[in-house]
Coordinates of N, CA, C and O and ligand atoms in Angstrom, one line a residue:
X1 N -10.3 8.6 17.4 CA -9.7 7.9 16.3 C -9.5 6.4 16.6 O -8.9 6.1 17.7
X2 N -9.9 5.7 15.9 CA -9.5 4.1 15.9 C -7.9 3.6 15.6 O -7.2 3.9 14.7
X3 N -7.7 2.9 16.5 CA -6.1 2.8 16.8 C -6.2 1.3 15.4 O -6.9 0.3 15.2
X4 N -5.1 2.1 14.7 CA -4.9 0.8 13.6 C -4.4 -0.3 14.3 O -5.1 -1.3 14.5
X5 N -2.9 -0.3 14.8 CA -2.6 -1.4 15.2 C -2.3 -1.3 16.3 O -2.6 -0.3 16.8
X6 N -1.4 -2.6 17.1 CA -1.4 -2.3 18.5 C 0.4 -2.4 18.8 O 1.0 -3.4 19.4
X7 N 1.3 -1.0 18.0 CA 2.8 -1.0 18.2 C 3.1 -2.1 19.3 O 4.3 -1.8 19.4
X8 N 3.0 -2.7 19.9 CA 3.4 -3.2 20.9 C 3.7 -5.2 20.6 O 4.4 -6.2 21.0
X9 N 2.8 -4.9 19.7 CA 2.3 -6.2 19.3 C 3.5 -7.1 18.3 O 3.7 -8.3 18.2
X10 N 4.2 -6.0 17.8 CA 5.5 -6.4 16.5 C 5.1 -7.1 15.4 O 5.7 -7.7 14.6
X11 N 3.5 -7.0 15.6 CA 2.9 -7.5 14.0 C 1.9 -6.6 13.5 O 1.0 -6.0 14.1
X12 N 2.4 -6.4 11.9 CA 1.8 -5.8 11.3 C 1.1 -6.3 9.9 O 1.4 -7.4 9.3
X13 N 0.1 -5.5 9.4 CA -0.9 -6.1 8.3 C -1.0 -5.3 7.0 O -1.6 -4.2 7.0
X14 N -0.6 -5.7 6.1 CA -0.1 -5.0 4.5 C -1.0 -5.5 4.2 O -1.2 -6.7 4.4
X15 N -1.8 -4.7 3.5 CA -2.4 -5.1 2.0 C -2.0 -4.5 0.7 O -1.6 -3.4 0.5
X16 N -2.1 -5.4 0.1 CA -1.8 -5.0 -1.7 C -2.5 -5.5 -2.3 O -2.9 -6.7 -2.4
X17 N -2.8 -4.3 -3.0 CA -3.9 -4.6 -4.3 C -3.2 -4.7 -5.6 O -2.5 -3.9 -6.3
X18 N -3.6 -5.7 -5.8 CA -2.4 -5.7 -7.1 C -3.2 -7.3 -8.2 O -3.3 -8.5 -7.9
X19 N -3.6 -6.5 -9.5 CA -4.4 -7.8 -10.5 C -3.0 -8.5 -11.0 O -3.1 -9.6 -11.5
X20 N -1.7 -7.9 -10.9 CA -0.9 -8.8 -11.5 C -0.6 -10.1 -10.9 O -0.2 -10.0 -9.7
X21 N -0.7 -11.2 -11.4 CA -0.1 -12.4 -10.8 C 1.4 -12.6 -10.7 O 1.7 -13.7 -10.2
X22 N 2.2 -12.0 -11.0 CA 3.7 -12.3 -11.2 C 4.1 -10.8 -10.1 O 5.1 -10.9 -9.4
X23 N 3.4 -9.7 -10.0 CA 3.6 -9.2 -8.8 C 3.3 -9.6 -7.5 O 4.1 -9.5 -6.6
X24 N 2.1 -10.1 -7.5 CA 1.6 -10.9 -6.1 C 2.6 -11.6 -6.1 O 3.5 -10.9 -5.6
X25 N 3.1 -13.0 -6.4 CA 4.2 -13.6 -6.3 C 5.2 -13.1 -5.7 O 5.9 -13.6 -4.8
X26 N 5.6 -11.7 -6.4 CA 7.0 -10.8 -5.8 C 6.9 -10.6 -4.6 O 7.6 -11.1 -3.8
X27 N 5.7 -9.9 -4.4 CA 5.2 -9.3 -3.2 C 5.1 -10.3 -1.9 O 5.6 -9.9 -0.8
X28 N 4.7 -11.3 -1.9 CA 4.9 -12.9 -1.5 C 6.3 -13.2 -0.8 O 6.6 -13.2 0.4
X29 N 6.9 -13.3 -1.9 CA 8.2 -13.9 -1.8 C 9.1 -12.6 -1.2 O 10.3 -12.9 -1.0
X30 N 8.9 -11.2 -0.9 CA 9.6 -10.2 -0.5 C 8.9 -10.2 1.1 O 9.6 -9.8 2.0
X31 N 7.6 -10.8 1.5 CA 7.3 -10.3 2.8 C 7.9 -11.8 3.3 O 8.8 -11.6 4.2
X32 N 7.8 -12.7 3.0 CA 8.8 -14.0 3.7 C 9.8 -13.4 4.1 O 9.7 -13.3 5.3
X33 N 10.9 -12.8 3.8 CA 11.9 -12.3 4.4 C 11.7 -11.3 5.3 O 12.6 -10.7 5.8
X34 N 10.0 -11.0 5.6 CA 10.0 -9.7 6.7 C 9.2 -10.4 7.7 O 8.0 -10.4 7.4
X35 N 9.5 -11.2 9.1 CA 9.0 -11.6 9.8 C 8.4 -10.4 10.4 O 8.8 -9.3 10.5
X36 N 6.8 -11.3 11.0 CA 6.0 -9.9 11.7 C 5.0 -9.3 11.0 O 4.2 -8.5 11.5
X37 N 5.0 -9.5 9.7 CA 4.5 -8.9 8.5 C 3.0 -9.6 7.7 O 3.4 -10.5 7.0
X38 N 2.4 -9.6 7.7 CA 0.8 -10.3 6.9 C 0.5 -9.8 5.6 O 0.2 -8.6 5.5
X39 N 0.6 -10.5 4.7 CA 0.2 -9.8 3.4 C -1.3 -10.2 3.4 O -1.6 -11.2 4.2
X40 N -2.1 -9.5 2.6 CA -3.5 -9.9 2.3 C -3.4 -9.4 1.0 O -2.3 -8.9 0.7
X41 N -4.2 -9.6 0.0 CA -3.8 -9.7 -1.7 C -5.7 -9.3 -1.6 O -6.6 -9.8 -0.9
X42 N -5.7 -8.1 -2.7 CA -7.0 -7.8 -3.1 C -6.7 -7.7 -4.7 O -6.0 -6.7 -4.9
X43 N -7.1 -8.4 -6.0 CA -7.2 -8.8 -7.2 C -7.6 -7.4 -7.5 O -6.8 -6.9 -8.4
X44 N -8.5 -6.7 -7.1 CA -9.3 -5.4 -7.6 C -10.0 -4.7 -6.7 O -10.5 -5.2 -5.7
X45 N -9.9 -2.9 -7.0 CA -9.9 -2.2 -6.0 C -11.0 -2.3 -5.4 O -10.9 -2.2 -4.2
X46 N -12.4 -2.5 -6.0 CA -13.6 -2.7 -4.8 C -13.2 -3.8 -3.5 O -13.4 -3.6 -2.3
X47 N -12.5 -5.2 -4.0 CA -12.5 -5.8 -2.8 C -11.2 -5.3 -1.9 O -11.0 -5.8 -0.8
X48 N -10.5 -4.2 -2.5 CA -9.1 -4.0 -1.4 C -9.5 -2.4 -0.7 O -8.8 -1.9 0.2
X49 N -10.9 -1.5 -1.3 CA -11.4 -0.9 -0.5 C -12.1 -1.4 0.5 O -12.1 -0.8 1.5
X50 N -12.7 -2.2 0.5 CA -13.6 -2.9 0.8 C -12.8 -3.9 2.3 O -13.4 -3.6 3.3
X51 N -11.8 -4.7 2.4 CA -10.7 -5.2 2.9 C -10.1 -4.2 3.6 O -9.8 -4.4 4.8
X52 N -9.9 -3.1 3.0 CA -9.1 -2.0 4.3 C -9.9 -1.8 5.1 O -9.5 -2.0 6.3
X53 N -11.2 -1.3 4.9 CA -12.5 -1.1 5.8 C -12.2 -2.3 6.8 O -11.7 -2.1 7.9
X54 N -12.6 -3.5 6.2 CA -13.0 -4.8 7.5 C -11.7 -5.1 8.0 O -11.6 -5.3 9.2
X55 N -10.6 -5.1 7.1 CA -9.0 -5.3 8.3 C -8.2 -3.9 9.0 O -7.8 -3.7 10.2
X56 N -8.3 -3.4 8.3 CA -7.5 -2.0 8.9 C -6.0 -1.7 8.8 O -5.3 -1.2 9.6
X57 N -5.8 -2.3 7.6 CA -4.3 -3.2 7.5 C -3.2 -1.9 8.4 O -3.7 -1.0 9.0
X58 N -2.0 -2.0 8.4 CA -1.3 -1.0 8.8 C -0.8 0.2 7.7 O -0.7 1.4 7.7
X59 N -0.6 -1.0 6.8 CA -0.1 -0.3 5.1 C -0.9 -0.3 3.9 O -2.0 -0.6 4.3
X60 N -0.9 -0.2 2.8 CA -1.4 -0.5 1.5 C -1.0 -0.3 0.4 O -1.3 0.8 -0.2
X61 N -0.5 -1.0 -0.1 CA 0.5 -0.8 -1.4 C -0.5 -1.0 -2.3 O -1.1 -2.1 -2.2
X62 N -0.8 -0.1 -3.2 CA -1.5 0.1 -4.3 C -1.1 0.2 -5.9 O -0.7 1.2 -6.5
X63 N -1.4 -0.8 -6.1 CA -1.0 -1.0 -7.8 C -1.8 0.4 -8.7 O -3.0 0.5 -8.2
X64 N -1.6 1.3 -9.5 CA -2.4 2.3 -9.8 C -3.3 1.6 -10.9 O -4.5 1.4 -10.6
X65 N -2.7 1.0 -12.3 CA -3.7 0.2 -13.3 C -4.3 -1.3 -12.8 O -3.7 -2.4 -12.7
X66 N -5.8 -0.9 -12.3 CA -6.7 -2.1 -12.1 C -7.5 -2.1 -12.9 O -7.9 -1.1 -13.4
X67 N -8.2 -3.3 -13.3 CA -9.6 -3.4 -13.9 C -10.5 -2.5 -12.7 O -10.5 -2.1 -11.5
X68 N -11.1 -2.4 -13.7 CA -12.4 -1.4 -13.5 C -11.8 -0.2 -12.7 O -10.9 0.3 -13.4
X69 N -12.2 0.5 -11.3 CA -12.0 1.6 -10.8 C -9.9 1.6 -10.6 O -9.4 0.5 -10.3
X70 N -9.3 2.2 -10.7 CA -8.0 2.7 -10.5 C -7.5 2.8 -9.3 O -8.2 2.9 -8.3
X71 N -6.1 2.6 -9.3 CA -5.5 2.6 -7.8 C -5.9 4.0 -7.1 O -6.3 4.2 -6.0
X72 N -5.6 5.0 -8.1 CA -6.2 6.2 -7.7 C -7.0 7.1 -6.6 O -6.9 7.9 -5.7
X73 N -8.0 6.5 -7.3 CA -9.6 6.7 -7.1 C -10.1 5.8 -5.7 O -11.1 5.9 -5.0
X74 N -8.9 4.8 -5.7 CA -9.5 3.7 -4.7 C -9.0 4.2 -3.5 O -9.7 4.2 -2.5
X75 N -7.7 4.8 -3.4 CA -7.0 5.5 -2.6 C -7.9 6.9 -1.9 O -7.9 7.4 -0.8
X76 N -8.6 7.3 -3.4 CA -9.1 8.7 -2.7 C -10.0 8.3 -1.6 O -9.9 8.8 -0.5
X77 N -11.3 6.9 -1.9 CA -11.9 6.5 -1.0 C -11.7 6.1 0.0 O -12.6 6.2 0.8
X78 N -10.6 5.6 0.4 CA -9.7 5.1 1.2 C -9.8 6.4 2.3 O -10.5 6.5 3.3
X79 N -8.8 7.4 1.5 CA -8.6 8.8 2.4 C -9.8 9.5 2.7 O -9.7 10.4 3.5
X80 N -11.0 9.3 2.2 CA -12.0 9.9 2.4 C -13.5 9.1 3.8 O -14.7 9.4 4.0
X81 N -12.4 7.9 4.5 CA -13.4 6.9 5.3 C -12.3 8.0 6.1 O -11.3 8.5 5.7
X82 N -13.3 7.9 7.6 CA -12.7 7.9 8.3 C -11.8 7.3 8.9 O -10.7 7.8 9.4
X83 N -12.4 5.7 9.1 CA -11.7 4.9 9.8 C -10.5 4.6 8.7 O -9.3 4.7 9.1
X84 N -10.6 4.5 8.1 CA -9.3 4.4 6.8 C -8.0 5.1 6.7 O -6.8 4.8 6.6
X85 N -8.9 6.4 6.7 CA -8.0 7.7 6.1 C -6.4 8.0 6.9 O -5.9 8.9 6.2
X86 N -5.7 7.6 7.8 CA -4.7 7.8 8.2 C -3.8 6.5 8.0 O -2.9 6.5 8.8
X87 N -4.0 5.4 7.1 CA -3.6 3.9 6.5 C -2.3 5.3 5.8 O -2.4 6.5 5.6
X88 N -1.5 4.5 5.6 CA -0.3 4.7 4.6 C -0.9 4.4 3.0 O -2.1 4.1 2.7
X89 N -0.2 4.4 2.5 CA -0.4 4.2 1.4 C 0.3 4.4 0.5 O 0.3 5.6 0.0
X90 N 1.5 2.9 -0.3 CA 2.4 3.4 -1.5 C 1.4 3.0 -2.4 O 0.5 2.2 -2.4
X91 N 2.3 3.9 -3.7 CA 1.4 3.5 -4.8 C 2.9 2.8 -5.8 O 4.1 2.9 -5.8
X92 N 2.1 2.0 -6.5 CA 3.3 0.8 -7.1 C 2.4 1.2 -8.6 O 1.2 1.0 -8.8
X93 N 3.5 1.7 -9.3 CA 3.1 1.9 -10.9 C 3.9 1.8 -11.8 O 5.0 2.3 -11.6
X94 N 3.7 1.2 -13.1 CA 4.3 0.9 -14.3 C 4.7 2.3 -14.9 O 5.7 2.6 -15.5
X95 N 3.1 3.5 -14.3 CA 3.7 4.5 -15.1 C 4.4 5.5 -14.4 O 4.3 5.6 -13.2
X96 N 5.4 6.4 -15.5 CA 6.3 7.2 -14.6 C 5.7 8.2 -15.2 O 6.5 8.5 -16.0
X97 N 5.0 8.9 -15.3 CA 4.2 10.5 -16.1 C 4.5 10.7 -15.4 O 4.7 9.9 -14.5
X98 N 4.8 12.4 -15.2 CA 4.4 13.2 -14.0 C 3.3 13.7 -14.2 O 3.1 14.3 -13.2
X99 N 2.4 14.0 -14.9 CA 1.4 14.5 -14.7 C 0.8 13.3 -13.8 O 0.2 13.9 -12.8
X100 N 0.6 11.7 -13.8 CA 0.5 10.7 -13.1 C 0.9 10.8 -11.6 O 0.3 10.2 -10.7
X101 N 2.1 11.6 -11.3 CA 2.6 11.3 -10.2 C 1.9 12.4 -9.2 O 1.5 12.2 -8.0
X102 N 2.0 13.7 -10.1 CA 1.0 14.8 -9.8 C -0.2 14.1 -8.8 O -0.3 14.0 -7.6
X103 N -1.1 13.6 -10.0 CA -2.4 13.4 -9.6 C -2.6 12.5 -8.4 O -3.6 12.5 -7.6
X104 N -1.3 11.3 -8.2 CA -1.6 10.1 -7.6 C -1.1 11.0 -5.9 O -1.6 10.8 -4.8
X105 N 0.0 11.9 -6.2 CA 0.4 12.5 -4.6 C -0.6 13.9 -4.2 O -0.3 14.6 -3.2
X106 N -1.8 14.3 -5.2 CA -3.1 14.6 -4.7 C -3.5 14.2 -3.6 O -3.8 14.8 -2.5
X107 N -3.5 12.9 -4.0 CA -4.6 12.3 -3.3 C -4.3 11.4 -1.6 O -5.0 10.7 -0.8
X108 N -2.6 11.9 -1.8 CA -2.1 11.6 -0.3 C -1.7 10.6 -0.1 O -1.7 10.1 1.0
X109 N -1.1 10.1 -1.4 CA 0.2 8.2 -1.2 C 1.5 8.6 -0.5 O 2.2 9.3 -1.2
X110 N 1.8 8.4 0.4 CA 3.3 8.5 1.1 C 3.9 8.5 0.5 O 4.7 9.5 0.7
X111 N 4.1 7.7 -0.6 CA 5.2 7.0 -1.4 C 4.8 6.6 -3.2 O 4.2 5.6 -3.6
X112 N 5.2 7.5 -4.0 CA 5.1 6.7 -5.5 C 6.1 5.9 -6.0 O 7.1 6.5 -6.5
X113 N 6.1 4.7 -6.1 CA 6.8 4.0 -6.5 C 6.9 3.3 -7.8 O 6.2 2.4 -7.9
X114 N 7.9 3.6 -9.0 CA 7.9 3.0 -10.4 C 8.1 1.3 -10.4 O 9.1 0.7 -10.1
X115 N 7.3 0.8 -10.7 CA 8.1 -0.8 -11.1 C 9.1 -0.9 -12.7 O 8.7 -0.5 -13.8
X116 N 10.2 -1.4 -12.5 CA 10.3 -2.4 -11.4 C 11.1 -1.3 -10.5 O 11.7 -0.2 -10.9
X117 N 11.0 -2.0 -9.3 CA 12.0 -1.4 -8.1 C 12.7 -2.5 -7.3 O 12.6 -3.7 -7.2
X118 N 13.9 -1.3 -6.7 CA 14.6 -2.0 -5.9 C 14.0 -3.0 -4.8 O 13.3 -2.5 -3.9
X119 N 14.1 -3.8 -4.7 CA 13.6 -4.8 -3.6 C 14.1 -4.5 -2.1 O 13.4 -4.5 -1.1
X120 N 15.2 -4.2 -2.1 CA 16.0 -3.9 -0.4 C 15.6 -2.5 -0.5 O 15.7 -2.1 0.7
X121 N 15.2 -1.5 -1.2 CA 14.8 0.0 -0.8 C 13.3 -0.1 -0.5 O 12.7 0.5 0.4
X122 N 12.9 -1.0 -1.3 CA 11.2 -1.1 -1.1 C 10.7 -1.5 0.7 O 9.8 -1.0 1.4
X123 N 11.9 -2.8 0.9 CA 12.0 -3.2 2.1 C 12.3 -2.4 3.0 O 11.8 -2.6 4.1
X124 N 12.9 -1.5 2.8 CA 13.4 -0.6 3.9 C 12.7 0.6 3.9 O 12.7 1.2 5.0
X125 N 12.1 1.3 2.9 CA 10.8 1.6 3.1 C 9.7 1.0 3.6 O 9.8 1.1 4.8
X126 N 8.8 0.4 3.3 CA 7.9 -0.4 4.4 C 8.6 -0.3 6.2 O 7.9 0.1 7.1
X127 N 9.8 -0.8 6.4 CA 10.2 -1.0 7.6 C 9.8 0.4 8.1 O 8.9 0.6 8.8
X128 N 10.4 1.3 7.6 CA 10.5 2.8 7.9 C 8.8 3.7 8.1 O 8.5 4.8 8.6
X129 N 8.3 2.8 7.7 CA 6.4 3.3 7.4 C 6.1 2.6 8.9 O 5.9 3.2 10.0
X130 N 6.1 1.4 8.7 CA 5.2 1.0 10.0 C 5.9 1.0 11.5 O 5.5 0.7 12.6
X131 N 7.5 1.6 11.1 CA 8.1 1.7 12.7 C 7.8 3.2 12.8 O 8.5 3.8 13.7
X132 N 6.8 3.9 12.1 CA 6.9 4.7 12.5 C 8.1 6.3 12.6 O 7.9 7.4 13.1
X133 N 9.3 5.5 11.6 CA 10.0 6.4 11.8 C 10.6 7.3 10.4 O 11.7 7.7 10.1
X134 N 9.6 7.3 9.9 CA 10.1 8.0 8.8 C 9.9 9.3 8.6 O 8.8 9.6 9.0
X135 N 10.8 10.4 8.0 CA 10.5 12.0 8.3 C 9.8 11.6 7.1 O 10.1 10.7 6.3
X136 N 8.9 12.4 7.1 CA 7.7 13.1 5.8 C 8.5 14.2 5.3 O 8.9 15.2 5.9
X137 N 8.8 13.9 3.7 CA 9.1 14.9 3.0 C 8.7 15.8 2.0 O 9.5 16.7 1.6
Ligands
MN201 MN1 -2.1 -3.7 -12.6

């Protein structure tokens, strides 16, 4: 297996895919307060599948409604590379269906998360993903 990052290093690499512009901005302005942290910003899911492949981020926070293919679906591809397939992955959505939340923890998101959300849980989430120390529930 290909080693995503190198723990030792105390830097880690987030991507989020997210077409909202006033989200990116959040997203922005929430990793400034996390020293050690790299955001990369993918507009739409071909280039943030596509970006996981060539960076190998640590995380990937996934917006579910994108133009064209779905956070969903981009996720399943995601989990279906090999090199990919053990990335984290929250999903950040407007919608709260459960039949939505069903389908989206199918396909193996760590984490479903409704917007808007808490900012200091979101934070302390993320911390808890990439130190490694979070029980799986
Ligand atoms: Mn969106």
């Amino acid at each position: 297996m290909k080693q995503i990052h190198n723990p030792e290093s105390g830097h880690h690499l987030v991507l989020h895919i997210e077409d909202n512009e006033m989200n990116v901005e959040l997203a922005y302005s929430i990793f400034e307060e996390m020293p050690g942290l790299e955001l990369i910003i993918a507009a739409d899911a071909k280039t943030g599948v596509s970006l996981a492949r060539s960076r190998l981020p640590d995380l990937i926070l996934m917006d579910i409604n994108l133009p064209g293919m779905d956070g969903i679906s981009a996720a399943k591809l995601i989990k279906e590379t090999s090199e990919t397939k053990d990335i984290p992955i929250i999903a950040l959505s407007a919608e709260a269906m459960s039949d939505d939340i069903d389908r989206a923890m199918e396909v193996g998101f760590e984490e479903y998360i409704t917007k808007p959300f808490k900012v200091s849980s979101f934070m302390d989430l993320i911390n808890s993903i990439l130190s490694g120390n979070r029980l799986k529930t």
